[in-house]
Amino acid sequence: MASSSYSNSPCAACKFLRRKCMPDCIFAPYFPPEEPQKFANVHKIFGASNVSKLLNEVLPHQREDAVNSLAYEAEARIKDPVYGCVGAISVLQRHVLRLQKELEATNADLMRYACNDMPTSTTSQYGRRNMGHEGAGSIGQSSGLYYSSPWNNEPYDQDSQERGGDGNI
Amino acid sequence: MTLKGGTSQACAACKYQRRRCSAECPLSPYFPPEQPKLFQNAHKLFGVSNILKILKNLEPGQKNEAMRSIIYQANMRDKFPVYGCCWIICQLKYQILQAEEELHAVQAQLEMYRQHHHISSMQQPDDVTSQLELGMAPPSNGLSLFNHTTPPQNYNAMPAAALHMPQQQSYSNDSKGVYGYIDAKDINVANSFWVQQPNYANNNNNPMSIQSHELVVSQQQTIQQEVVQDYDELHPFFDTIDDRQSYIDSKEAYESSSEESLKDTTQSNEHIADNELKSAAARFSLTSVN
């Protein structure tokens, strides 16, 4: 990352904050001087103090991922001050719900054909398949991880117009 | 969200910052005092000044949604300190991939059923055997095969054509001799019941017990040894019979098709019931193979 320029010039964070970049600077490995915007975004939305606290709370090998996720969230909040990256979550949640509804409808069609052909065995097979939607790790409406936005509660037929740009991740 | 009254308790933000919560406090509608964790998470990720900065540039109608998304984002960072909302995004993308794959699979199966239904509605009933050979589910006209009112010729034609085993018919007849009282629709119940019936198992349909009896016979009666060996070669077909028991149909159909082997089998059963297992095994193998 910033290893080549680490000893020569200060990292993007120290440059932005106009301070001396010490060898133990917590930002230096993750905010190279070639990417000044990355730190500027993070600092504008979260503040350098909060970011350094968050980085100190995670393990060193997780810090790069943490910085990148914070940088993504900050950029999303700058682009969309109202929803930030939560807008993308909302779009994805609607996509999941639409797919599940389509899957249920297709499974119902399949069940009709299967029931006509094989009254016992095929029915139970696809019945099990239908039950597999609420598996572990899925972000359902009851999971607490679900973001309930106003448009997510609209009927599926009326929400054909998606919010532009939110799905670009 | 509960709106805070002017004279009531300070909001979680003001309480945390130990300042007086005025009626104009911009954060009080979003951080009720009974949920201090909401504010702590938001304060830890954004900070009060950054939240206020975001709110300042928004229209009044957008502030509610902005605060909801800020609180959600802060809660996710509290739950997942490394990835925050990105963890949710990754999970949702994975969920979408899975759902799309499953949807494509179900759509493909549905299309197969539709084509199959279309083809079967165009074809004659005697094409059922070829579909069974391909391992496809029998169409609606295939259901008549499981009906007791089916003409015997349909029943007879099926095992020979679909199973491609010359021995199959005689073995299925033997099985039918035992299963005669079992309705084809209850065949699964009959199978579980079968395991619990040691008498029946020892009589005819348990290959292992028959084999052991025949070994005794072969040791004592060398004349029948070749027949026993032939029977051993056919032995694995019993497994396939178990899988195809659903094709064994009504008693009437069976009786009209293979009376001779039924008589032999019934005779064998009587002998077995009298504990004459050795001779029964010998008779059974002779009649079955021939």
CSV table of C-alpha atoms in Angstrom, one decimal:
chain,number,residue,atom,x,y,z
A,1,MET,CA,0.0,0.0,0.0
A,2,ALA,CA,1.9,3.0,1.3
A,3,SER,CA,5.1,1.2,2.0
A,4,SER,CA,7.1,2.8,-0.8
A,5,SER,CA,6.2,6.4,0.1
A,6,TYR,CA,5.8,5.7,3.8
A,7,SER,CA,9.3,7.0,4.8
A,8,ASN,CA,9.3,9.9,2.3
A,9,SER,CA,6.0,11.7,2.5
A,10,PRO,CA,3.3,11.7,5.2
A,11,CYS,CA,0.2,9.6,4.8
A,12,ALA,CA,-3.0,11.2,3.4
A,13,ALA,CA,-4.4,11.6,6.9
A,14,CYS,CA,-1.4,13.4,8.4
A,15,LYS,CA,-1.2,15.5,5.2
A,16,PHE,CA,-4.8,16.4,5.5
A,17,LEU,CA,-4.5,17.2,9.2
A,18,ARG,CA,-1.2,18.9,8.7
A,19,ARG,CA,0.7,17.0,11.3
A,20,LYS,CA,3.9,15.0,11.3
A,21,CYS,CA,3.4,11.4,10.2
A,22,MET,CA,5.0,9.3,12.9
A,23,PRO,CA,6.2,5.7,12.3
A,24,ASP,CA,3.4,4.4,14.5
A,25,CYS,CA,0.7,6.4,12.7
A,26,ILE,CA,-2.4,4.3,12.7
A,27,PHE,CA,-3.7,5.8,9.4
A,28,ALA,CA,-0.5,5.5,7.4
A,29,PRO,CA,-0.8,1.9,6.2
A,30,TYR,CA,-4.4,2.4,5.0
A,31,PHE,CA,-4.4,6.0,3.8
A,32,PRO,CA,-1.6,6.4,1.3
A,33,PRO,CA,-0.7,9.9,0.1
A,34,GLU,CA,-1.8,8.9,-3.4
A,35,GLU,CA,-5.4,8.7,-2.3
A,36,PRO,CA,-6.2,11.9,-0.5
A,37,GLN,CA,-9.9,11.7,-1.2
A,38,LYS,CA,-10.3,8.5,0.7
A,39,PHE,CA,-9.3,10.1,3.9
A,40,ALA,CA,-11.1,13.3,3.2
A,41,ASN,CA,-14.4,11.5,2.8
A,42,VAL,CA,-13.9,9.4,5.9
A,43,HIS,CA,-12.9,12.5,7.9
A,44,LYS,CA,-15.8,14.5,6.7
A,45,ILE,CA,-18.4,11.9,7.6
A,46,PHE,CA,-17.0,10.2,10.7
A,47,GLY,CA,-14.1,12.3,11.8
A,48,ALA,CA,-10.4,11.2,12.2
A,49,SER,CA,-10.8,10.7,15.9
A,50,ASN,CA,-13.7,8.3,15.5
A,51,VAL,CA,-11.9,6.4,12.8
A,52,SER,CA,-8.7,6.0,14.8
A,53,LYS,CA,-10.8,4.7,17.8
A,54,LEU,CA,-12.6,2.2,15.6
A,55,LEU,CA,-9.3,1.0,14.1
A,56,ASN,CA,-7.8,0.5,17.6
A,57,GLU,CA,-10.7,-1.7,18.5
A,58,VAL,CA,-10.3,-4.2,15.8
A,59,LEU,CA,-7.4,-6.6,15.2
A,60,PRO,CA,-4.5,-5.3,13.0
A,61,HIS,CA,-5.2,-7.8,10.2
A,62,GLN,CA,-8.8,-6.6,10.1
A,63,ARG,CA,-8.0,-2.9,9.9
A,64,GLU,CA,-7.6,-2.7,6.2
A,65,ASP,CA,-11.1,-4.2,5.7
A,66,ALA,CA,-12.5,-1.8,8.3
A,67,VAL,CA,-10.9,1.2,6.6
A,68,ASN,CA,-12.2,0.2,3.2
A,69,SER,CA,-15.7,-0.4,4.5
A,70,LEU,CA,-15.6,3.0,6.3
A,71,ALA,CA,-14.4,4.7,3.1
A,72,TYR,CA,-17.2,3.1,1.1
A,73,GLU,CA,-19.8,4.2,3.7
A,74,ALA,CA,-18.4,7.7,3.7
A,75,GLU,CA,-18.4,8.0,0.0
A,76,ALA,CA,-22.0,6.7,-0.1
A,77,ARG,CA,-23.1,9.3,2.5
A,78,ILE,CA,-21.5,12.1,0.6
A,79,LYS,CA,-23.2,11.0,-2.6
A,80,ASP,CA,-26.6,10.5,-0.9
A,81,PRO,CA,-26.7,12.4,2.4
A,82,VAL,CA,-30.2,11.1,3.2
A,83,TYR,CA,-29.7,7.4,2.9
A,84,GLY,CA,-26.0,6.8,2.4
A,85,CYS,CA,-25.1,3.2,1.9
A,86,VAL,CA,-28.4,2.2,3.5
A,87,GLY,CA,-30.0,3.2,0.2
A,88,ALA,CA,-28.1,0.3,-1.4
A,89,ILE,CA,-29.2,-2.0,1.3
A,90,SER,CA,-32.8,-1.0,0.7
A,91,VAL,CA,-32.5,-1.6,-3.0
A,92,LEU,CA,-31.0,-5.1,-2.4
A,93,GLN,CA,-33.6,-5.9,0.2
A,94,ARG,CA,-36.3,-5.1,-2.4
A,95,HIS,CA,-34.6,-7.3,-4.9
A,96,VAL,CA,-34.5,-10.2,-2.5
A,97,LEU,CA,-38.2,-9.8,-1.7
A,98,ARG,CA,-39.1,-9.6,-5.3
A,99,LEU,CA,-37.1,-12.8,-6.0
A,100,GLN,CA,-38.6,-14.6,-3.1
A,101,LYS,CA,-42.1,-13.7,-4.3
A,102,GLU,CA,-41.3,-14.8,-7.8
A,103,LEU,CA,-39.8,-18.0,-6.4
A,104,GLU,CA,-42.9,-18.7,-4.4
A,105,ALA,CA,-45.1,-18.1,-7.5
A,106,THR,CA,-42.9,-20.4,-9.6
A,107,ASN,CA,-42.9,-23.0,-6.9
A,108,ALA,CA,-46.7,-22.9,-6.7
A,109,ASP,CA,-46.9,-23.4,-10.5
A,110,LEU,CA,-44.5,-26.3,-10.1
A,111,MET,CA,-46.5,-27.8,-7.3
A,112,ARG,CA,-49.6,-27.7,-9.5
A,113,TYR,CA,-47.9,-29.6,-12.2
A,114,ALA,CA,-46.3,-32.0,-9.7
A,115,CYS,CA,-49.5,-32.6,-8.0
A,116,ASN,CA,-51.2,-33.4,-11.2
A,117,ASP,CA,-48.5,-35.9,-12.2
A,118,MET,CA,-47.2,-37.5,-8.9
A,119,PRO,CA,-49.7,-37.0,-6.1
A,120,THR,CA,-47.3,-38.1,-3.3
A,121,SER,CA,-43.6,-38.1,-3.8
A,122,THR,CA,-43.1,-35.0,-5.9
A,123,THR,CA,-45.3,-32.8,-3.8
A,124,SER,CA,-43.2,-33.5,-0.7
A,125,GLN,CA,-40.0,-32.9,-2.5
A,126,TYR,CA,-40.9,-29.3,-3.6
A,127,GLY,CA,-42.6,-28.7,-0.3
A,128,ARG,CA,-39.2,-29.0,1.4
A,129,ARG,CA,-37.7,-26.8,-1.2
A,130,ASN,CA,-40.2,-24.1,-0.4
A,131,MET,CA,-39.3,-24.2,3.3
A,132,GLY,CA,-35.6,-23.5,2.5
A,133,HIS,CA,-36.0,-19.7,2.1
A,134,GLU,CA,-35.6,-18.7,5.7
A,135,GLY,CA,-32.2,-20.3,6.1
A,136,ALA,CA,-29.5,-19.2,8.4
A,137,GLY,CA,-27.8,-16.0,7.4
A,138,SER,CA,-30.7,-14.6,5.5
A,139,ILE,CA,-31.7,-11.0,6.3
A,140,GLY,CA,-35.4,-11.4,6.7
A,141,GLN,CA,-37.8,-8.8,7.9
A,142,SER,CA,-37.8,-10.4,11.4
A,143,SER,CA,-34.0,-10.6,11.7
A,144,GLY,CA,-33.2,-7.2,13.2
A,145,LEU,CA,-30.8,-6.5,10.4
A,146,TYR,CA,-33.6,-5.5,8.1
A,147,TYR,CA,-33.8,-1.8,7.1
A,148,SER,CA,-37.5,-1.0,6.8
A,149,SER,CA,-37.7,1.9,4.4
A,150,PRO,CA,-41.0,3.3,3.3
A,151,TRP,CA,-40.7,2.0,-0.2
A,152,ASN,CA,-39.9,-1.5,1.0
A,153,ASN,CA,-43.3,-1.7,2.4
A,154,GLU,CA,-45.0,-0.8,-0.8
A,155,PRO,CA,-46.6,-3.5,-2.9
A,156,TYR,CA,-44.2,-5.1,-5.3
A,157,ASP,CA,-46.1,-4.2,-8.4
A,158,GLN,CA,-45.9,-0.5,-7.7
A,159,ASP,CA,-42.2,-0.2,-6.9
A,160,SER,CA,-40.9,-0.8,-10.4
A,161,GLN,CA,-39.1,2.5,-10.3
A,162,GLU,CA,-35.9,2.0,-8.4
A,163,ARG,CA,-33.9,4.8,-7.0
A,164,GLY,CA,-31.1,5.5,-9.4
A,165,GLY,CA,-27.5,5.1,-8.4
A,166,ASP,CA,-28.2,3.4,-5.0
A,167,GLY,CA,-27.4,0.0,-6.3
A,168,ASN,CA,-24.0,0.9,-7.6
A,169,ILE,CA,-21.6,-0.5,-5.0
B,1,MET,CA,-39.7,7.4,17.5
B,2,THR,CA,-41.3,9.3,20.4
B,3,LEU,CA,-41.4,13.0,20.4
B,4,LYS,CA,-40.0,14.4,23.6
B,5,GLY,CA,-42.1,16.9,25.6
B,6,GLY,CA,-40.5,20.2,26.6
B,7,THR,CA,-40.6,19.6,30.3
B,8,SER,CA,-39.8,15.9,30.4
B,9,GLN,CA,-36.6,14.0,30.7
B,10,ALA,CA,-33.6,15.0,28.6
B,11,CYS,CA,-33.0,13.0,25.4
B,12,ALA,CA,-30.2,10.4,25.2
B,13,ALA,CA,-27.9,12.8,23.3
B,14,CYS,CA,-28.3,15.6,25.8
B,15,LYS,CA,-28.1,13.2,28.7
B,16,TYR,CA,-24.9,11.8,27.4
B,17,GLN,CA,-23.4,15.2,26.9
B,18,ARG,CA,-24.8,16.4,30.2
B,19,ARG,CA,-26.4,19.5,28.8
B,20,ARG,CA,-29.9,20.9,29.1
B,21,CYS,CA,-32.3,19.4,26.5
B,22,SER,CA,-34.3,22.3,25.2
B,23,ALA,CA,-37.5,22.1,23.2
B,24,GLU,CA,-35.6,22.9,20.1
B,25,CYS,CA,-33.1,20.1,20.5
B,26,PRO,CA,-32.7,18.7,17.0
B,27,LEU,CA,-31.7,15.2,18.2
B,28,SER,CA,-34.4,14.6,20.8
B,29,PRO,CA,-37.0,13.2,18.4
B,30,TYR,CA,-34.5,10.5,17.4
B,31,PHE,CA,-32.7,9.6,20.6
B,32,PRO,CA,-35.3,8.8,23.3
B,33,PRO,CA,-33.8,8.7,26.8
B,34,GLU,CA,-34.9,5.1,27.3
B,35,GLN,CA,-32.7,3.9,24.4
B,36,PRO,CA,-29.3,5.3,25.2
B,37,LYS,CA,-27.6,2.6,23.1
B,38,LEU,CA,-29.0,4.2,19.9
B,39,PHE,CA,-27.2,7.4,20.7
B,40,GLN,CA,-24.0,5.8,21.8
B,41,ASN,CA,-23.7,3.9,18.6
B,42,ALA,CA,-24.4,7.0,16.5
B,43,HIS,CA,-22.1,9.1,18.5
B,44,LYS,CA,-19.3,6.6,18.3
B,45,LEU,CA,-19.5,6.3,14.5
B,46,PHE,CA,-20.5,9.8,13.4
B,47,GLY,CA,-20.3,12.1,16.4
B,48,VAL,CA,-22.9,14.6,17.3
B,49,SER,CA,-21.3,17.4,15.3
B,50,ASN,CA,-21.1,15.3,12.1
B,51,ILE,CA,-24.8,14.2,12.5
B,52,LEU,CA,-25.9,17.8,12.9
B,53,LYS,CA,-23.8,18.8,9.9
B,54,ILE,CA,-25.6,16.2,7.8
B,55,LEU,CA,-29.0,17.2,9.0
B,56,LYS,CA,-28.3,20.9,8.5
B,57,ASN,CA,-28.0,20.5,4.7
B,58,LEU,CA,-31.2,18.6,4.3
B,59,GLU,CA,-34.8,19.6,3.7
B,60,PRO,CA,-37.1,19.2,6.7
B,61,GLY,CA,-38.9,16.3,5.1
B,62,GLN,CA,-35.7,14.4,4.6
B,63,LYS,CA,-34.4,14.6,8.2
B,64,ASN,CA,-36.5,11.8,9.5
B,65,GLU,CA,-35.2,9.4,6.9
B,66,ALA,CA,-31.6,10.6,7.2
B,67,MET,CA,-31.7,10.0,11.0
B,68,ARG,CA,-33.2,6.5,10.5
B,69,SER,CA,-30.4,5.6,8.1
B,70,ILE,CA,-27.7,7.1,10.3
B,71,ILE,CA,-29.0,5.1,13.3
B,72,TYR,CA,-29.2,1.9,11.3
B,73,GLN,CA,-25.7,2.4,9.9
B,74,ALA,CA,-24.4,3.1,13.4
B,75,ASN,CA,-26.1,0.0,14.8
B,76,MET,CA,-24.6,-2.2,12.0
B,77,ARG,CA,-21.2,-0.8,12.8
B,78,ASP,CA,-21.7,-1.7,16.4
B,79,LYS,CA,-22.8,-5.3,15.4
B,80,PHE,CA,-20.0,-5.7,12.9
B,81,PRO,CA,-17.1,-3.5,13.8
B,82,VAL,CA,-15.0,-4.5,10.8
B,83,TYR,CA,-17.5,-4.4,8.0
B,84,GLY,CA,-20.5,-2.5,9.2
B,85,CYS,CA,-23.2,-2.1,6.6
B,86,CYS,CA,-20.9,-3.8,4.0
B,87,TRP,CA,-21.5,-7.1,5.8
B,88,ILE,CA,-25.3,-6.6,5.3
B,89,ILE,CA,-24.7,-5.7,1.6
B,90,CYS,CA,-22.5,-8.9,1.1
B,91,GLN,CA,-25.2,-11.0,2.7
B,92,LEU,CA,-27.9,-9.6,0.6
B,93,LYS,CA,-25.9,-10.0,-2.6
B,94,TYR,CA,-25.3,-13.7,-1.6
B,95,GLN,CA,-29.0,-14.1,-0.9
B,96,ILE,CA,-29.8,-12.7,-4.3
B,97,LEU,CA,-27.4,-15.0,-6.0
B,98,GLN,CA,-28.9,-18.0,-4.2
B,99,ALA,CA,-32.5,-16.9,-4.9
B,100,GLU,CA,-31.7,-16.4,-8.6
B,101,GLU,CA,-30.0,-19.8,-8.8
B,102,GLU,CA,-33.0,-21.5,-7.1
B,103,LEU,CA,-35.4,-19.6,-9.3
B,104,HIS,CA,-33.6,-20.6,-12.4
B,105,ALA,CA,-33.6,-24.2,-11.3
B,106,VAL,CA,-37.3,-24.1,-10.4
B,107,GLN,CA,-38.1,-22.4,-13.7
B,108,ALA,CA,-36.2,-25.1,-15.6
B,109,GLN,CA,-38.1,-27.8,-13.7
B,110,LEU,CA,-41.4,-26.1,-14.4
B,111,GLU,CA,-40.5,-25.8,-18.1
B,112,MET,CA,-39.7,-29.5,-18.1
B,113,TYR,CA,-43.0,-30.3,-16.5
B,114,ARG,CA,-44.8,-28.1,-19.0
B,115,GLN,CA,-43.2,-29.7,-22.0
B,116,HIS,CA,-43.7,-33.1,-20.5
B,117,HIS,CA,-47.4,-32.3,-19.9
B,118,HIS,CA,-47.7,-31.0,-23.4
B,119,ILE,CA,-46.0,-34.1,-24.9
B,120,SER,CA,-48.0,-36.5,-22.8
B,121,SER,CA,-51.3,-34.9,-23.7
B,122,MET,CA,-50.4,-35.4,-27.4
B,123,GLN,CA,-49.3,-39.1,-27.0
B,124,GLN,CA,-51.2,-42.3,-26.7
B,125,PRO,CA,-51.5,-44.1,-23.3
B,126,ASP,CA,-49.1,-46.9,-24.3
B,127,ASP,CA,-46.2,-44.4,-24.4
B,128,VAL,CA,-46.1,-44.5,-20.7
B,129,THR,CA,-43.6,-47.3,-20.7
B,130,SER,CA,-41.0,-45.4,-22.6
B,131,GLN,CA,-41.3,-42.5,-20.3
B,132,LEU,CA,-40.8,-44.8,-17.3
B,133,GLU,CA,-37.7,-46.1,-19.0
B,134,LEU,CA,-36.2,-42.7,-19.0
B,135,GLY,CA,-36.9,-42.3,-15.3
B,136,MET,CA,-39.4,-39.5,-15.9
B,137,ALA,CA,-42.4,-39.1,-13.8
B,138,PRO,CA,-45.5,-40.7,-15.3
B,139,PRO,CA,-48.0,-38.2,-16.7
B,140,SER,CA,-51.6,-38.1,-15.7
B,141,ASN,CA,-52.5,-41.1,-17.8
B,142,GLY,CA,-49.8,-43.0,-15.8
B,143,LEU,CA,-51.9,-42.7,-12.7
B,144,SER,CA,-54.3,-45.2,-14.2
B,145,LEU,CA,-51.7,-47.9,-13.8
B,146,PHE,CA,-52.1,-47.6,-10.0
B,147,ASN,CA,-55.8,-47.9,-10.3
B,148,HIS,CA,-57.5,-51.1,-9.4
B,149,THR,CA,-59.8,-50.8,-12.4
B,150,THR,CA,-57.0,-51.0,-14.8
B,151,PRO,CA,-57.3,-53.6,-17.5
B,152,PRO,CA,-54.9,-56.5,-16.8
B,153,GLN,CA,-53.1,-56.2,-20.1
B,154,ASN,CA,-51.7,-52.7,-19.2
B,155,TYR,CA,-50.3,-54.1,-16.0
B,156,ASN,CA,-48.7,-57.0,-17.6
B,157,ALA,CA,-47.1,-55.0,-20.3
B,158,MET,CA,-45.3,-52.6,-18.0
B,159,PRO,CA,-42.8,-54.6,-16.0
B,160,ALA,CA,-41.5,-56.5,-19.0
B,161,ALA,CA,-41.1,-53.5,-21.2
B,162,ALA,CA,-40.0,-50.9,-18.7
B,163,LEU,CA,-37.8,-52.9,-16.4
B,164,HIS,CA,-36.0,-55.0,-19.1
B,165,MET,CA,-35.6,-57.9,-16.8
B,166,PRO,CA,-36.9,-61.3,-17.9
B,167,GLN,CA,-36.8,-62.6,-14.4
B,168,GLN,CA,-38.6,-59.5,-13.1
B,169,GLN,CA,-42.0,-60.8,-13.8
B,170,SER,CA,-41.7,-64.1,-12.0
B,171,TYR,CA,-40.1,-62.4,-9.0
B,172,SER,CA,-42.7,-59.7,-8.8
B,173,ASN,CA,-45.2,-62.4,-8.9
B,174,ASP,CA,-43.6,-64.0,-6.0
B,175,SER,CA,-43.6,-60.8,-4.2
B,176,LYS,CA,-47.2,-60.3,-5.1
B,177,GLY,CA,-48.0,-63.7,-3.6
B,178,VAL,CA,-47.0,-62.2,-0.3
B,179,TYR,CA,-48.1,-58.6,-0.8
B,180,GLY,CA,-51.5,-59.7,-2.2
B,181,TYR,CA,-53.4,-58.1,0.6
B,182,ILE,CA,-51.5,-54.8,0.4
B,183,ASP,CA,-53.1,-51.9,-1.5
B,184,ALA,CA,-50.6,-50.3,-3.9
B,185,LYS,CA,-51.3,-46.9,-2.4
B,186,ASP,CA,-50.2,-48.0,1.0
B,187,ILE,CA,-47.0,-49.6,-0.2
B,188,ASN,CA,-44.8,-47.4,1.9
B,189,VAL,CA,-46.7,-48.3,5.0
B,190,ALA,CA,-46.4,-51.9,3.9
B,191,ASN,CA,-42.7,-51.6,3.6
B,192,SER,CA,-42.2,-50.4,7.1
B,193,PHE,CA,-44.6,-53.0,8.3
B,194,TRP,CA,-42.7,-55.6,6.4
B,195,VAL,CA,-39.5,-55.1,8.4
B,196,GLN,CA,-41.4,-55.7,11.6
B,197,GLN,CA,-42.8,-59.0,10.5
B,198,PRO,CA,-40.1,-61.7,11.0
B,199,ASN,CA,-42.4,-64.5,9.8
B,200,TYR,CA,-42.9,-62.9,6.4
B,201,ALA,CA,-39.3,-61.9,6.2
B,202,ASN,CA,-38.1,-65.4,6.8
B,203,ASN,CA,-40.7,-66.9,4.4
B,204,ASN,CA,-40.1,-65.3,1.1
B,205,ASN,CA,-38.8,-61.8,0.7
B,206,ASN,CA,-35.8,-61.5,2.9
B,207,PRO,CA,-33.0,-62.5,0.5
B,208,MET,CA,-30.5,-63.1,3.2
B,209,SER,CA,-32.6,-65.6,5.1
B,210,ILE,CA,-33.5,-67.4,1.9
B,211,GLN,CA,-29.8,-67.6,1.0
B,212,SER,CA,-28.8,-69.0,4.4
B,213,HIS,CA,-31.6,-71.7,4.1
B,214,GLU,CA,-30.5,-72.6,0.7
B,215,LEU,CA,-26.9,-73.0,1.8
B,216,VAL,CA,-28.1,-75.5,4.2
B,217,VAL,CA,-30.0,-77.2,1.4
B,218,SER,CA,-27.0,-77.2,-0.9
B,219,GLN,CA,-24.8,-78.8,1.7
B,220,GLN,CA,-27.2,-81.6,2.3
B,221,GLN,CA,-28.7,-82.1,-1.1
B,222,THR,CA,-25.9,-81.8,-3.7
B,223,ILE,CA,-28.4,-82.5,-6.5
B,224,GLN,CA,-29.9,-79.0,-6.2
B,225,GLN,CA,-26.6,-77.2,-5.9
B,226,GLU,CA,-26.6,-75.8,-9.4
B,227,VAL,CA,-30.1,-74.4,-9.0
B,228,VAL,CA,-29.0,-72.7,-5.8
B,229,GLN,CA,-26.1,-71.1,-7.5
B,230,ASP,CA,-28.3,-69.8,-10.3
B,231,TYR,CA,-30.5,-68.3,-7.6
B,232,ASP,CA,-27.6,-66.6,-6.0
B,233,GLU,CA,-26.8,-64.9,-9.2
B,234,LEU,CA,-30.3,-63.6,-9.4
B,235,HIS,CA,-30.2,-62.5,-5.9
B,236,PRO,CA,-29.5,-58.8,-6.4
B,237,PHE,CA,-32.7,-58.4,-8.3
B,238,PHE,CA,-34.6,-58.5,-5.1
B,239,ASP,CA,-33.4,-55.1,-4.3
B,240,THR,CA,-34.8,-53.7,-7.5
B,241,ILE,CA,-38.1,-55.4,-6.8
B,242,ASP,CA,-38.3,-53.5,-3.6
B,243,ASP,CA,-37.9,-50.3,-5.5
B,244,ARG,CA,-40.6,-51.2,-8.0
B,245,GLN,CA,-43.2,-52.5,-5.7
B,246,SER,CA,-45.4,-49.7,-6.7
B,247,TYR,CA,-45.8,-51.3,-10.1
B,248,ILE,CA,-47.2,-54.4,-8.6
B,249,ASP,CA,-50.9,-53.9,-8.9
B,250,SER,CA,-54.1,-55.4,-8.0
B,251,LYS,CA,-54.6,-59.0,-7.0
B,252,GLU,CA,-57.0,-59.6,-9.9
B,253,ALA,CA,-54.5,-58.5,-12.4
B,254,TYR,CA,-51.9,-60.7,-10.9
B,255,GLU,CA,-54.1,-63.7,-10.8
B,256,SER,CA,-55.1,-63.4,-14.4
B,257,SER,CA,-51.5,-63.0,-15.5
B,258,SER,CA,-49.5,-65.7,-13.7
B,259,GLU,CA,-51.5,-68.3,-12.1
B,260,GLU,CA,-48.9,-71.0,-12.2
B,261,SER,CA,-46.2,-69.3,-10.3
B,262,LEU,CA,-48.8,-68.0,-7.8
B,263,LYS,CA,-49.8,-71.6,-7.0
B,264,ASP,CA,-46.2,-72.6,-6.6
B,265,THR,CA,-45.5,-69.7,-4.3
B,266,THR,CA,-48.6,-70.2,-2.3
B,267,GLN,CA,-47.6,-73.8,-1.9
B,268,SER,CA,-44.2,-72.7,-0.7
B,269,ASN,CA,-45.7,-70.4,1.8
B,270,GLU,CA,-47.7,-73.2,3.3
B,271,HIS,CA,-44.6,-75.3,3.6
B,272,ILE,CA,-42.8,-72.5,5.3
B,273,ALA,CA,-45.6,-71.9,7.6
B,274,ASP,CA,-45.1,-75.5,8.7
B,275,ASN,CA,-41.5,-74.8,9.4
B,276,GLU,CA,-40.2,-76.9,6.4
B,277,LEU,CA,-37.8,-74.2,5.4
B,278,LYS,CA,-35.3,-76.4,3.6
B,279,SER,CA,-37.6,-77.9,1.1
B,280,ALA,CA,-39.4,-74.6,0.7
B,281,ALA,CA,-36.2,-72.9,-0.3
B,282,ALA,CA,-35.5,-75.5,-2.8
B,283,ARG,CA,-39.0,-75.4,-4.3
B,284,PHE,CA,-38.9,-71.6,-4.4
B,285,SER,CA,-35.6,-71.4,-6.2
B,286,LEU,CA,-36.7,-74.0,-8.7
B,287,THR,CA,-40.0,-72.4,-9.6
B,288,SER,CA,-38.6,-68.9,-9.6
B,289,VAL,CA,-35.7,-69.6,-11.9
B,290,ASN,CA,-37.7,-71.7,-14.2
